[in-house]
PDB file of C-alpha atoms in Angstrom:
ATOM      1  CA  UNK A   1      -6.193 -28.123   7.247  1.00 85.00           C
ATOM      2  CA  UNK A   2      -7.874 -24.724   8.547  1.00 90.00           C
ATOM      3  CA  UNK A   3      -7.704 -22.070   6.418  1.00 89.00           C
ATOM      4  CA  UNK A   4      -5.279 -19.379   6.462  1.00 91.00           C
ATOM      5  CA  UNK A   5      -6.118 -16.271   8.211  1.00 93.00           C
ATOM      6  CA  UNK A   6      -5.613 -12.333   6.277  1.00 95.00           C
ATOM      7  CA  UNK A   7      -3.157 -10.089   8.188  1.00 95.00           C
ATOM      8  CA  UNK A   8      -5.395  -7.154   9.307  1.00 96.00           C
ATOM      9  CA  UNK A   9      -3.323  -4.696   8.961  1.00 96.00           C
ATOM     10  CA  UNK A  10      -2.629  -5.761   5.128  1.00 96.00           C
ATOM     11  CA  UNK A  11      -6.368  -5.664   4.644  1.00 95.00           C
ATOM     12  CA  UNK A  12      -6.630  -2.383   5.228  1.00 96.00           C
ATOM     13  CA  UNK A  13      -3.414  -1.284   3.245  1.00 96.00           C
ATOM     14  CA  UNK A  14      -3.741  -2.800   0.214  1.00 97.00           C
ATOM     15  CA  UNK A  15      -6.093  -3.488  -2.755  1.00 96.00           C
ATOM     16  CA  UNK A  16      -6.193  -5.393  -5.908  1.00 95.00           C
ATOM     17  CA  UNK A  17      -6.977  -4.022  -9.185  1.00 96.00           C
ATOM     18  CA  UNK A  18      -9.044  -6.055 -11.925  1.00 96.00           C
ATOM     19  CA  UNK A  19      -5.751  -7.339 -13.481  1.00 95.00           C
ATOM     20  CA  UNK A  20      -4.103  -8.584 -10.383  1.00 93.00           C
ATOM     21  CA  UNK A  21      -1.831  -5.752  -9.119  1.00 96.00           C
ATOM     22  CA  UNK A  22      -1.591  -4.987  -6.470  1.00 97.00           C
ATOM     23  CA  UNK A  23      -2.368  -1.046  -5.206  1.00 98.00           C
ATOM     24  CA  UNK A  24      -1.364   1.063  -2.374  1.00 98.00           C
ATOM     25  CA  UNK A  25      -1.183   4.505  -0.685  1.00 97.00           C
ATOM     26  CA  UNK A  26       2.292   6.481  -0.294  1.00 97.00           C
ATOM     27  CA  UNK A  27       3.555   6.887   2.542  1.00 96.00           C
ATOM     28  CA  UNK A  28       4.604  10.363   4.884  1.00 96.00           C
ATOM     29  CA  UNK A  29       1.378  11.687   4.099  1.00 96.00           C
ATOM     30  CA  UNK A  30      -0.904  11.325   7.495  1.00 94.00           C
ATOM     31  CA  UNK A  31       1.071  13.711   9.738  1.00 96.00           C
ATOM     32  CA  UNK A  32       3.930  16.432  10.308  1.00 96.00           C
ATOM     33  CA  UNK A  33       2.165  18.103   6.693  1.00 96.00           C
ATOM     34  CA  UNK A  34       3.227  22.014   7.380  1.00 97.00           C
ATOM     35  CA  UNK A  35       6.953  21.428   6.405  1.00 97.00           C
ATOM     36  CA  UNK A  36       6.603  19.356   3.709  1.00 97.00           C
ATOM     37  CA  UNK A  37       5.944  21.667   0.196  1.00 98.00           C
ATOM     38  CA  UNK A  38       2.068  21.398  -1.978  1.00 98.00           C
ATOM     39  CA  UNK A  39       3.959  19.503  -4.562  1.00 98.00           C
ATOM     40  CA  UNK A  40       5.319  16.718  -2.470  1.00 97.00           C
ATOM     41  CA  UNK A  41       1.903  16.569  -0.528  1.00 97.00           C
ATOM     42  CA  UNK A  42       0.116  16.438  -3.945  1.00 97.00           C
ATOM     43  CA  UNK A  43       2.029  13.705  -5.190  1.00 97.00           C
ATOM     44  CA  UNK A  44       2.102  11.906  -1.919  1.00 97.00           C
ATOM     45  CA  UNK A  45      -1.866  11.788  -1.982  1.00 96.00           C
ATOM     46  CA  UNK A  46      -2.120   9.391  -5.039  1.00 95.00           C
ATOM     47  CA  UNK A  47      -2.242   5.649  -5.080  1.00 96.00           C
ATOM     48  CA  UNK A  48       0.292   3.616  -6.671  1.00 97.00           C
ATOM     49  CA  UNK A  49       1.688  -0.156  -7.600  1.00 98.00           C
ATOM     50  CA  UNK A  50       3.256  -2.371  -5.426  1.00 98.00           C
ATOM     51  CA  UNK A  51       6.583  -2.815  -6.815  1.00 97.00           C
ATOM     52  CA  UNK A  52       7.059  -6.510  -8.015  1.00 96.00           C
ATOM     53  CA  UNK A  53       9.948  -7.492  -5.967  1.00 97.00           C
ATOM     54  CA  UNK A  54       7.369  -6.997  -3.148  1.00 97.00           C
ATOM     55  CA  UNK A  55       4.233  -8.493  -4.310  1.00 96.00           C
ATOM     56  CA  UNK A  56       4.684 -12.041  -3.080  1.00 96.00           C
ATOM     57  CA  UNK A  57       5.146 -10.663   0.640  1.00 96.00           C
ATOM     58  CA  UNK A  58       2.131  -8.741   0.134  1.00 97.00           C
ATOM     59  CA  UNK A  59       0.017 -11.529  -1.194  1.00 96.00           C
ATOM     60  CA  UNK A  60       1.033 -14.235   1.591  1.00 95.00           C
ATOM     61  CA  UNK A  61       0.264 -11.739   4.395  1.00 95.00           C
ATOM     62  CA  UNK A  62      -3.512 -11.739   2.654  1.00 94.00           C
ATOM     63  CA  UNK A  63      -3.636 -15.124   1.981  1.00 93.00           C
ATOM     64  CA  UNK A  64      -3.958 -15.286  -1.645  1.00 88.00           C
ATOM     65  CA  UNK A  65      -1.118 -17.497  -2.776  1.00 79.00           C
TER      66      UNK A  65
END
């Protein structure tokens, strides 16, 4: 059986934490910045948990389950 290979573009995305979650970046925060307000762009610019009714998508597409 060959192994399975990582999405790419999930590599880059996502990274797990020393427990086994699962983080990630918000979204709407890369372009089209001068109407949105310094409080949403703050908030936007932290990382955050995958939510759990997504994690087993996000773990098949980097081939760790």
């Amino acid at each position: 059986m060959p192994k399975i290979k990582t999405k790419s573009a999930a590599k880059k995305r996502f990274k797990l934490t020393g427990t086994g979650k699962i983080k990630r970046q918000h979204a709407y925060h890369s372009h089209i910045l001068t109407k949105k307000t310094k409080k949403q762009k703050r908030n936007l610019d932290h990382s955050t948990i995958v939510v759990k009714a997504n994690q087993k998508q996000v773990l098949d597409c980097l081939a760790m389950r």
